PDB file of C-alpha atoms in Angstrom:
ATOM      1  CA  MET A 415     -15.055  26.823 -14.496  1.00 47.00           C
ATOM      2  CA  VAL A 416     -14.754  24.254 -11.739  1.00 48.00           C
ATOM      3  CA  LYS A 417     -17.661  23.507  -9.422  1.00 52.00           C
ATOM      4  CA  LEU A 418     -15.779  23.059  -6.186  1.00 45.00           C
ATOM      5  CA  ASP A 419     -18.795  21.625  -4.405  1.00 47.00           C
ATOM      6  CA  MET A 420     -18.763  18.709  -6.867  1.00 51.00           C
ATOM      7  CA  VAL A 421     -15.077  17.832  -6.459  1.00 47.00           C
ATOM      8  CA  GLU A 422     -15.726  14.940  -4.094  1.00 46.00           C
ATOM      9  CA  LYS A 423     -17.408  12.969  -6.882  1.00 51.00           C
ATOM     10  CA  TRP A 424     -14.320  12.817  -9.108  1.00 49.00           C
ATOM     11  CA  ILE A 425     -11.322  13.405  -6.862  1.00 53.00           C
ATOM     12  CA  THR A 426     -10.848   9.739  -5.932  1.00 56.00           C
ATOM     13  CA  ASP A 427      -9.668   6.923  -8.175  1.00 59.00           C
ATOM     14  CA  PRO A 428     -11.189   3.454  -8.490  1.00 58.00           C
ATOM     15  CA  ASP A 429      -8.469   1.184  -7.117  1.00 54.00           C
ATOM     16  CA  LYS A 430      -9.519  -1.998  -8.881  1.00 58.00           C
ATOM     17  CA  ILE A 431     -12.281  -3.549 -10.925  1.00 58.00           C
ATOM     18  CA  SER A 432     -15.362  -4.477  -8.961  1.00 60.00           C
ATOM     19  CA  PRO A 433     -17.075  -7.829  -9.602  1.00 61.00           C
ATOM     20  CA  GLU A 434     -20.031  -6.023 -11.195  1.00 65.00           C
ATOM     21  CA  GLU A 435     -18.060  -4.184 -13.915  1.00 67.00           C
ATOM     22  CA  SER A 436     -15.945  -5.151 -16.896  1.00 78.00           C
ATOM     23  CA  GLU A 437     -12.457  -3.918 -17.780  1.00 78.00           C
ATOM     24  CA  ASP A 438     -13.908  -1.409 -20.259  1.00 79.00           C
ATOM     25  CA  GLU A 439     -16.366  -0.058 -17.681  1.00 85.00           C
ATOM     26  CA  PHE A 440     -13.548   0.357 -15.198  1.00 86.00           C
ATOM     27  CA  LEU A 441     -11.386   2.228 -17.714  1.00 87.00           C
ATOM     28  CA  CYS A 442     -14.357   4.359 -18.722  1.00 89.00           C
ATOM     29  CA  ASN A 443     -14.796   5.488 -15.106  1.00 88.00           C
ATOM     30  CA  VAL A 444     -11.090   6.264 -14.945  1.00 89.00           C
ATOM     31  CA  CYS A 445     -11.332   8.322 -18.148  1.00 91.00           C
ATOM     32  CA  VAL A 446     -14.357  10.252 -16.908  1.00 91.00           C
ATOM     33  CA  ALA A 447     -12.450  11.321 -13.800  1.00 89.00           C
ATOM     34  CA  PHE A 448      -9.362  12.068 -15.888  1.00 92.00           C
ATOM     35  CA  GLU A 449     -11.276  14.299 -18.302  1.00 93.00           C
ATOM     36  CA  LYS A 450     -12.839  16.270 -15.455  1.00 91.00           C
ATOM     37  CA  ARG A 451      -9.462  16.788 -13.815  1.00 90.00           C
ATOM     38  CA  GLN A 452      -7.986  18.023 -17.063  1.00 92.00           C
ATOM     39  CA  GLY A 453     -10.947  20.335 -17.575  1.00 91.00           C
ATOM     40  CA  ALA A 454     -10.451  21.707 -14.070  1.00 88.00           C
ATOM     41  CA  ALA A 455      -6.754  22.268 -14.657  1.00 89.00           C
ATOM     42  CA  TRP A 456      -7.086  23.974 -18.029  1.00 90.00           C
ATOM     43  CA  SER A 457     -10.000  26.135 -16.864  1.00 88.00           C
ATOM     44  CA  CYS A 458      -7.381  28.103 -14.957  1.00 88.00           C
ATOM     45  CA  LEU A 459      -6.603  29.723 -18.312  1.00 86.00           C
ATOM     46  CA  PHE A 460     -10.062  31.309 -18.153  1.00 86.00           C
ATOM     47  CA  VAL A 461      -9.206  32.732 -14.731  1.00 85.00           C
ATOM     48  CA  ALA A 462      -5.931  34.079 -16.129  1.00 86.00           C
ATOM     49  CA  ALA A 463      -7.743  35.709 -19.063  1.00 85.00           C
ATOM     50  CA  ILE A 464     -10.174  37.465 -16.716  1.00 86.00           C
ATOM     51  CA  LEU A 465      -7.379  38.712 -14.472  1.00 83.00           C
ATOM     52  CA  ASP A 466      -5.385  39.940 -17.453  1.00 81.00           C
ATOM     53  CA  LEU A 467      -8.439  41.791 -18.777  1.00 82.00           C
ATOM     54  CA  VAL A 468      -9.064  43.385 -15.379  1.00 77.00           C
ATOM     55  CA  LYS A 469      -5.414  44.411 -15.167  1.00 75.00           C
ATOM     56  CA  SER A 470      -5.476  46.030 -18.631  1.00 75.00           C
ATOM     57  CA  PHE A 471      -8.689  47.885 -17.818  1.00 71.00           C
ATOM     58  CA  SER A 472      -7.313  49.078 -14.465  1.00 69.00           C
ATOM     59  CA  ILE A 473      -4.080  50.341 -16.007  1.00 67.00           C
ATOM     60  CA  GLN A 474      -6.063  52.451 -18.485  1.00 65.00           C
ATOM     61  CA  THR A 475      -8.512  53.697 -15.855  1.00 67.00           C
ATOM     62  CA  PHE A 476      -6.456  54.375 -12.745  1.00 62.00           C
ATOM     63  CA  THR A 477      -4.243  57.209 -13.987  1.00 59.00           C
ATOM     64  CA  ARG A 478      -3.401  60.569 -12.423  1.00 53.00           C
ATOM     65  CA  ALA A 479      -5.235  62.403 -15.204  1.00 56.00           C
ATOM     66  CA  ASN A 480      -8.441  60.417 -14.656  1.00 54.00           C
ATOM     67  CA  PHE A 481      -8.300  60.926 -10.906  1.00 51.00           C
ATOM     68  CA  SER A 482      -7.792  64.649 -11.401  1.00 54.00           C
ATOM     69  CA  GLN A 483     -10.921  64.820 -13.526  1.00 56.00           C
ATOM     70  CA  MET A 484     -12.947  62.641 -11.167  1.00 53.00           C
ATOM     71  CA  PHE A 485     -12.066  64.505  -7.976  1.00 50.00           C
ATOM     72  CA  GLY A 486     -11.486  67.976  -9.388  1.00 53.00           C
ATOM     73  CA  THR A 487      -7.858  68.192  -8.325  1.00 52.00           C
ATOM     74  CA  ALA A 488      -5.142  69.919 -10.265  1.00 50.00           C
ATOM     75  CA  ASN A 489      -3.570  67.790 -12.932  1.00 49.00           C
ATOM     76  CA  ILE A 490       0.017  67.782 -11.758  1.00 46.00           C
ATOM     77  CA  SER A 491       2.504  66.704 -14.400  1.00 48.00           C
ATOM     78  CA  SER A 492       4.433  63.621 -13.405  1.00 49.00           C
ATOM     79  CA  ASN A 493       6.763  60.996 -14.746  1.00 48.00           C
ATOM     80  CA  LYS A 494       5.012  58.760 -17.291  1.00 47.00           C
ATOM     81  CA  LYS A 495       6.305  55.700 -15.502  1.00 46.00           C
ATOM     82  CA  LYS A 496       4.508  56.815 -12.356  1.00 49.00           C
ATOM     83  CA  ASP A 497       1.365  57.994 -14.117  1.00 57.00           C
ATOM     84  CA  ASN A 498      -0.224  54.565 -13.774  1.00 57.00           C
ATOM     85  CA  LEU A 499      -1.519  54.296 -10.207  1.00 54.00           C
ATOM     86  CA  PHE A 500      -2.659  50.672 -10.459  1.00 55.00           C
ATOM     87  CA  ASP A 501       0.810  49.119 -10.700  1.00 59.00           C
ATOM     88  CA  ALA A 502       1.730  50.479  -7.270  1.00 57.00           C
ATOM     89  CA  THR A 503      -1.159  48.770  -5.467  1.00 64.00           C
ATOM     90  CA  PRO A 504      -0.935  45.407  -3.645  1.00 71.00           C
ATOM     91  CA  ILE A 505      -3.706  44.011  -5.843  1.00 72.00           C
ATOM     92  CA  ALA A 506      -1.529  44.616  -8.913  1.00 73.00           C
ATOM     93  CA  LYS A 507       1.310  42.599  -7.408  1.00 77.00           C
ATOM     94  CA  TYR A 508      -1.169  39.853  -6.521  1.00 78.00           C
ATOM     95  CA  VAL A 509      -2.539  39.737 -10.074  1.00 79.00           C
ATOM     96  CA  ASP A 510       0.978  39.579 -11.517  1.00 81.00           C
ATOM     97  CA  SER A 511       1.937  36.725  -9.196  1.00 83.00           C
ATOM     98  CA  VAL A 512      -1.219  34.767 -10.076  1.00 84.00           C
ATOM     99  CA  LEU A 513      -0.659  35.236 -13.817  1.00 86.00           C
ATOM    100  CA  ALA A 514       2.934  34.043 -13.401  1.00 87.00           C
ATOM    101  CA  VAL A 515       2.034  30.897 -11.468  1.00 89.00           C
ATOM    102  CA  ILE A 516      -1.010  29.735 -13.469  1.00 89.00           C
ATOM    103  CA  PRO A 517       1.010  28.123 -16.321  1.00 90.00           C
ATOM    104  CA  GLN A 518       3.025  26.164 -13.760  1.00 91.00           C
ATOM    105  CA  LEU A 519      -0.139  25.210 -11.894  1.00 90.00           C
ATOM    106  CA  ILE A 520      -1.745  23.885 -15.086  1.00 90.00           C
ATOM    107  CA  ASN A 521       1.374  21.912 -15.968  1.00 91.00           C
ATOM    108  CA  VAL A 522       1.642  20.261 -12.546  1.00 91.00           C
ATOM    109  CA  ALA A 523      -2.102  19.546 -12.305  1.00 90.00           C
ATOM    110  CA  CYS A 524      -2.088  18.032 -15.810  1.00 92.00           C
ATOM    111  CA  LYS A 525       0.845  15.776 -14.918  1.00 92.00           C
ATOM    112  CA  MET A 526      -0.754  14.629 -11.694  1.00 91.00           C
ATOM    113  CA  ALA A 527      -3.974  13.751 -13.514  1.00 92.00           C
ATOM    114  CA  CYS A 528      -1.982  11.791 -16.125  1.00 93.00           C
ATOM    115  CA  ILE A 529      -0.105   9.901 -13.409  1.00 92.00           C
ATOM    116  CA  ARG A 530      -3.375   8.757 -11.897  1.00 91.00           C
ATOM    117  CA  ALA A 531      -5.029   7.965 -15.243  1.00 92.00           C
ATOM    118  CA  ILE A 532      -2.439   5.508 -16.546  1.00 93.00           C
ATOM    119  CA  GLY A 533      -2.346   3.503 -13.303  1.00 90.00           C
ATOM    120  CA  THR A 534       1.267   4.151 -12.332  1.00 91.00           C
ATOM    121  CA  ARG A 535       1.155   1.951  -9.245  1.00 90.00           C
ATOM    122  CA  ARG A 536      -0.004  -1.008 -11.271  1.00 90.00           C
ATOM    123  CA  ILE A 537       2.713  -0.455 -13.894  1.00 93.00           C
ATOM    124  CA  ILE A 538       5.451  -0.320 -11.269  1.00 93.00           C
ATOM    125  CA  GLU A 539       4.067  -3.467  -9.655  1.00 92.00           C
ATOM    126  CA  GLU A 540       4.073  -5.253 -13.022  1.00 94.00           C
ATOM    127  CA  VAL A 541       7.670  -4.223 -13.607  1.00 94.00           C
ATOM    128  CA  GLY A 542       8.565  -5.571 -10.173  1.00 93.00           C
ATOM    129  CA  ARG A 543       6.990  -8.971 -10.957  1.00 93.00           C
ATOM    130  CA  VAL A 544       9.204  -9.547 -13.983  1.00 93.00           C
ATOM    131  CA  LYS A 545      12.316 -11.710 -13.521  1.00 92.00           C
ATOM    132  CA  TRP A 546      15.101  -9.402 -14.641  1.00 92.00           C
ATOM    133  CA  ASN A 547      18.012 -11.567 -13.467  1.00 90.00           C
ATOM    134  CA  VAL A 548      17.650 -13.872 -16.464  1.00 89.00           C
ATOM    135  CA  ALA A 549      20.547 -15.667 -18.125  1.00 87.00           C
ATOM    136  CA  ARG A 550      19.375 -15.550 -21.728  1.00 88.00           C
ATOM    137  CA  LEU A 551      18.078 -12.936 -24.137  1.00 86.00           C
ATOM    138  CA  SER A 552      14.351 -12.635 -24.632  1.00 85.00           C
ATOM    139  CA  GLU A 553      12.824 -12.576 -28.098  1.00 86.00           C
ATOM    140  CA  SER A 554       9.930 -10.269 -27.217  1.00 89.00           C
ATOM    141  CA  SER A 555       8.934  -7.625 -24.701  1.00 90.00           C
ATOM    142  CA  ASN A 556       6.866  -8.324 -21.604  1.00 92.00           C
ATOM    143  CA  HIS A 557       3.090  -8.636 -21.857  1.00 93.00           C
ATOM    144  CA  TYR A 558       2.376  -5.791 -19.433  1.00 94.00           C
ATOM    145  CA  VAL A 559       3.664  -3.305 -22.051  1.00 95.00           C
ATOM    146  CA  ASP A 560       0.827  -4.279 -24.391  1.00 93.00           C
ATOM    147  CA  LEU A 561      -1.670  -3.695 -21.579  1.00 93.00           C
ATOM    148  CA  VAL A 562      -0.234  -0.242 -20.935  1.00 95.00           C
ATOM    149  CA  CYS A 563      -0.397   0.680 -24.633  1.00 94.00           C
ATOM    150  CA  GLY A 564      -3.973  -0.580 -24.791  1.00 93.00           C
ATOM    151  CA  ARG A 565      -4.879   1.683 -21.884  1.00 94.00           C
ATOM    152  CA  TYR A 566      -3.313   4.656 -23.671  1.00 95.00           C
ATOM    153  CA  ALA A 567      -5.382   3.907 -26.762  1.00 93.00           C
ATOM    154  CA  PHE A 568      -8.549   3.643 -24.668  1.00 93.00           C
ATOM    155  CA  ILE A 569      -7.868   7.019 -23.016  1.00 94.00           C
ATOM    156  CA  TRP A 570      -7.230   8.717 -26.363  1.00 94.00           C
ATOM    157  CA  LYS A 571     -10.361   7.243 -27.900  1.00 92.00           C
ATOM    158  CA  PHE A 572     -12.445   8.364 -24.911  1.00 93.00           C
ATOM    159  CA  LEU A 573     -11.113  11.931 -25.064  1.00 93.00           C
ATOM    160  CA  CYS A 574     -11.797  12.150 -28.815  1.00 91.00           C
ATOM    161  CA  THR A 575     -15.254  10.599 -28.523  1.00 90.00           C
ATOM    162  CA  SER A 576     -16.276  12.805 -25.604  1.00 89.00           C
ATOM    163  CA  ALA A 577     -14.765  15.894 -27.284  1.00 86.00           C
ATOM    164  CA  LYS A 578     -15.249  17.999 -24.154  1.00 90.00           C
ATOM    165  CA  LEU A 579     -11.635  19.127 -24.259  1.00 91.00           C
ATOM    166  CA  PRO A 580     -10.470  21.309 -27.181  1.00 91.00           C
ATOM    167  CA  THR A 581      -8.245  19.679 -29.786  1.00 92.00           C
ATOM    168  CA  VAL A 582      -5.189  21.683 -28.706  1.00 92.00           C
ATOM    169  CA  VAL A 583      -5.703  20.667 -25.095  1.00 93.00           C
ATOM    170  CA  ARG A 584      -6.163  17.004 -26.045  1.00 93.00           C
ATOM    171  CA  GLN A 585      -2.857  17.009 -27.891  1.00 94.00           C
ATOM    172  CA  ARG A 586      -1.105  18.661 -24.963  1.00 94.00           C
ATOM    173  CA  VAL A 587      -2.632  16.095 -22.616  1.00 95.00           C
ATOM    174  CA  TRP A 588      -1.396  13.304 -24.896  1.00 96.00           C
ATOM    175  CA  GLU A 589       2.141  14.692 -24.697  1.00 95.00           C
ATOM    176  CA  GLN A 590       1.930  14.719 -20.923  1.00 95.00           C
ATOM    177  CA  LEU A 591       0.594  11.154 -20.890  1.00 96.00           C
ATOM    178  CA  LEU A 592       3.569   9.936 -22.898  1.00 96.00           C
ATOM    179  CA  ALA A 593       6.076  11.886 -20.805  1.00 95.00           C
ATOM    180  CA  VAL A 594       4.593  10.496 -17.604  1.00 95.00           C
ATOM    181  CA  GLY A 595       4.653   6.985 -19.078  1.00 95.00           C
ATOM    182  CA  TYR A 596       8.399   7.050 -19.679  1.00 95.00           C
ATOM    183  CA  THR A 597       8.941   8.462 -16.200  1.00 94.00           C
ATOM    184  CA  VAL A 598       6.927   5.623 -14.676  1.00 94.00           C
ATOM    185  CA  PHE A 599       8.889   3.003 -16.607  1.00 95.00           C
ATOM    186  CA  LEU A 600      12.103   4.595 -15.391  1.00 93.00           C
ATOM    187  CA  GLU A 601      10.834   4.523 -11.813  1.00 93.00           C
ATOM    188  CA  GLY A 602       9.917   0.858 -12.130  1.00 93.00           C
ATOM    189  CA  PHE A 603      13.306  -0.073 -13.604  1.00 93.00           C
ATOM    190  CA  ALA A 604      15.114   1.889 -10.893  1.00 90.00           C
ATOM    191  CA  ARG A 605      13.414  -0.233  -8.215  1.00 91.00           C
ATOM    192  CA  VAL A 606      14.643  -3.556  -9.650  1.00 91.00           C
ATOM    193  CA  PRO A 607      17.131  -4.945  -7.104  1.00 89.00           C
ATOM    194  CA  LEU A 608      18.824  -7.615  -9.253  1.00 88.00           C
ATOM    195  CA  CYS A 609      19.265  -7.443 -13.008  1.00 88.00           C
ATOM    196  CA  THR A 610      21.592  -9.159 -15.452  1.00 88.00           C
ATOM    197  CA  THR A 611      22.874  -7.838 -18.758  1.00 87.00           C
ATOM    198  CA  GLU A 612      20.140  -9.853 -20.477  1.00 90.00           C
ATOM    199  CA  GLY A 613      17.618  -8.252 -18.127  1.00 91.00           C
ATOM    200  CA  ARG A 614      18.817  -4.793 -19.112  1.00 91.00           C
ATOM    201  CA  SER A 615      18.362  -5.775 -22.734  1.00 91.00           C
ATOM    202  CA  LEU A 616      14.787  -6.792 -21.930  1.00 93.00           C
ATOM    203  CA  MET A 617      14.193  -3.393 -20.303  1.00 94.00           C
ATOM    204  CA  SER A 618      15.339  -1.685 -23.500  1.00 93.00           C
ATOM    205  CA  MET A 619      13.002  -3.934 -25.451  1.00 94.00           C
ATOM    206  CA  ASP A 620      10.075  -2.964 -23.212  1.00 95.00           C
ATOM    207  CA  ILE A 621      10.763   0.736 -23.730  1.00 95.00           C
ATOM    208  CA  ALA A 622      11.031   0.238 -27.496  1.00 94.00           C
ATOM    209  CA  SER A 623       7.712  -1.641 -27.473  1.00 95.00           C
ATOM    210  CA  PHE A 624       6.083   1.155 -25.468  1.00 96.00           C
ATOM    211  CA  GLU A 625       7.300   3.741 -27.968  1.00 95.00           C
ATOM    212  CA  GLU A 626       6.096   1.611 -30.861  1.00 94.00           C
ATOM    213  CA  GLY A 627       2.761   0.856 -29.204  1.00 93.00           C
ATOM    214  CA  THR A 628       1.948   4.520 -28.552  1.00 94.00           C
ATOM    215  CA  ASN A 629       2.817   5.974 -31.952  1.00 93.00           C
ATOM    216  CA  PRO A 630      -0.133   7.376 -33.961  1.00 91.00           C
ATOM    217  CA  MET A 631      -0.483   4.375 -36.281  1.00 90.00           C
ATOM    218  CA  ALA A 632      -0.412   1.866 -33.412  1.00 90.00           C
ATOM    219  CA  ILE A 633      -3.045   3.833 -31.487  1.00 89.00           C
ATOM    220  CA  GLN A 634      -5.248   3.760 -34.577  1.00 86.00           C
ATOM    221  CA  GLU A 635      -4.848  -0.008 -34.803  1.00 85.00           C
ATOM    222  CA  TYR A 636      -5.742  -0.457 -31.145  1.00 82.00           C
ATOM    223  CA  MET A 637      -8.985   1.487 -31.648  1.00 75.00           C
ATOM    224  CA  HIS A 638     -10.022  -0.500 -34.750  1.00 74.00           C
ATOM    225  CA  GLU A 639     -11.708   2.638 -36.070  1.00 64.00           C
ATOM    226  CA  ASP A 640     -10.873   5.056 -38.873  1.00 64.00           C
ATOM    227  CA  ASP A 641     -13.071   7.972 -37.816  1.00 78.00           C
ATOM    228  CA  THR A 642     -11.224   8.692 -34.551  1.00 81.00           C
ATOM    229  CA  PRO A 643      -8.410  11.180 -35.243  1.00 87.00           C
ATOM    230  CA  GLN A 644      -4.873  10.031 -34.570  1.00 88.00           C
ATOM    231  CA  PRO A 645      -2.746  11.825 -32.005  1.00 91.00           C
ATOM    232  CA  LYS A 646       0.091  13.825 -33.495  1.00 90.00           C
ATOM    233  CA  LYS A 647       3.604  12.472 -33.277  1.00 90.00           C
ATOM    234  CA  VAL A 648       5.364  13.730 -30.158  1.00 89.00           C
ATOM    235  CA  THR A 649       9.060  14.406 -29.604  1.00 88.00           C
ATOM    236  CA  LEU A 650       9.887  14.318 -25.904  1.00 91.00           C
ATOM    237  CA  HIS A 651      12.910  15.702 -24.124  1.00 87.00           C
ATOM    238  CA  ARG A 652      12.895  12.765 -21.717  1.00 87.00           C
ATOM    239  CA  GLY A 653      11.496   9.923 -23.755  1.00 90.00           C
ATOM    240  CA  ARG A 654      12.852   6.568 -24.862  1.00 91.00           C
ATOM    241  CA  ARG A 655      16.403   7.806 -25.318  1.00 90.00           C
ATOM    242  CA  TYR A 656      16.505   9.166 -21.775  1.00 89.00           C
ATOM    243  CA  VAL A 657      15.302   5.876 -20.252  1.00 92.00           C
ATOM    244  CA  ASP A 658      17.642   3.893 -22.509  1.00 90.00           C
ATOM    245  CA  THR A 659      20.544   5.974 -21.246  1.00 87.00           C
ATOM    246  CA  TYR A 660      19.680   5.043 -17.671  1.00 86.00           C
ATOM    247  CA  ILE A 661      19.528   1.368 -18.622  1.00 88.00           C
ATOM    248  CA  LYS A 662      22.890   1.479 -20.400  1.00 84.00           C
ATOM    249  CA  VAL A 663      24.589   3.287 -17.526  1.00 83.00           C
ATOM    250  CA  SER A 664      24.717  -0.037 -15.680  1.00 75.00           C
ATOM    251  CA  TYR A 665      27.295  -1.221 -18.228  1.00 74.00           C
ATOM    252  CA  LEU A 666      29.688   1.603 -17.306  1.00 76.00           C
ATOM    253  CA  PRO A 667      32.494   1.491 -14.738  1.00 76.00           C
ATOM    254  CA  PRO A 668      31.634   2.885 -11.276  1.00 74.00           C
ATOM    255  CA  GLU A 669      33.579   6.118 -11.903  1.00 78.00           C
ATOM    256  CA  ASP A 670      31.693   6.842 -15.110  1.00 78.00           C
ATOM    257  CA  VAL A 671      28.393   6.065 -13.395  1.00 76.00           C
ATOM    258  CA  LEU A 672      29.130   8.726 -10.753  1.00 80.00           C
ATOM    259  CA  ASP A 673      30.009  11.229 -13.485  1.00 81.00           C
ATOM    260  CA  TRP A 674      26.715  10.472 -15.268  1.00 76.00           C
ATOM    261  CA  ILE A 675      24.740  10.900 -12.043  1.00 78.00           C
ATOM    262  CA  GLY A 676      26.410  14.237 -11.406  1.00 81.00           C
ATOM    263  CA  SER A 677      25.617  15.532 -14.882  1.00 78.00           C
ATOM    264  CA  ASN A 678      22.007  14.328 -14.819  1.00 69.00           C
TER     265      ASN A 678
END
């Protein structure tokens, strides 16, 4: 469970590296905050389990037959659907609404923590610094992509080494990290004011390098260790192909671009 009185210690992010700390120390502090946020988000499942248990117990307890025995009233036969007295109470509706919203709450909280962990502002700034209105094709992707992939590897290694999050949760968090990463790249590309055809090709190359640099084997190579488990391969609904589609839309005529925007 979350200690709300301790939230102030991990709710803020370190904006940049201080003169007294190294890059690894900075990333370690980021990972510590990230792990606590994920733990806070996924602990909502414990709350849901308690509420579901209370609901099941109440449904079995608060029946007309039980009340008749408790208060000595006549046991009047009634419709089985109405025999459960708990479902008609406001607290039952509240419990149902909480159980329905908790999965969405966990998903949103997990995404927000991932957005802050990978340094989205820095990534978008790095994308903005690149000269996309180039006149010739590039032979390699931009250097900032390697830095992003290195940060992903550091986060995964920290989560596995700390082992405070269950394996299933770690894998789910990794999926969210990748999904958020592609979204951030798309946001950065969308903010580029001027871009040539060669620049669009470079964007596609960056996305391909990000996909390659975050696959299980590449993460293992970044960590330089064999004992840290690899993340499982992830298939995303809005991954590289989705971002590539946005990049290639710029080649289409204006009418087709409007049709694509309407359908997406």
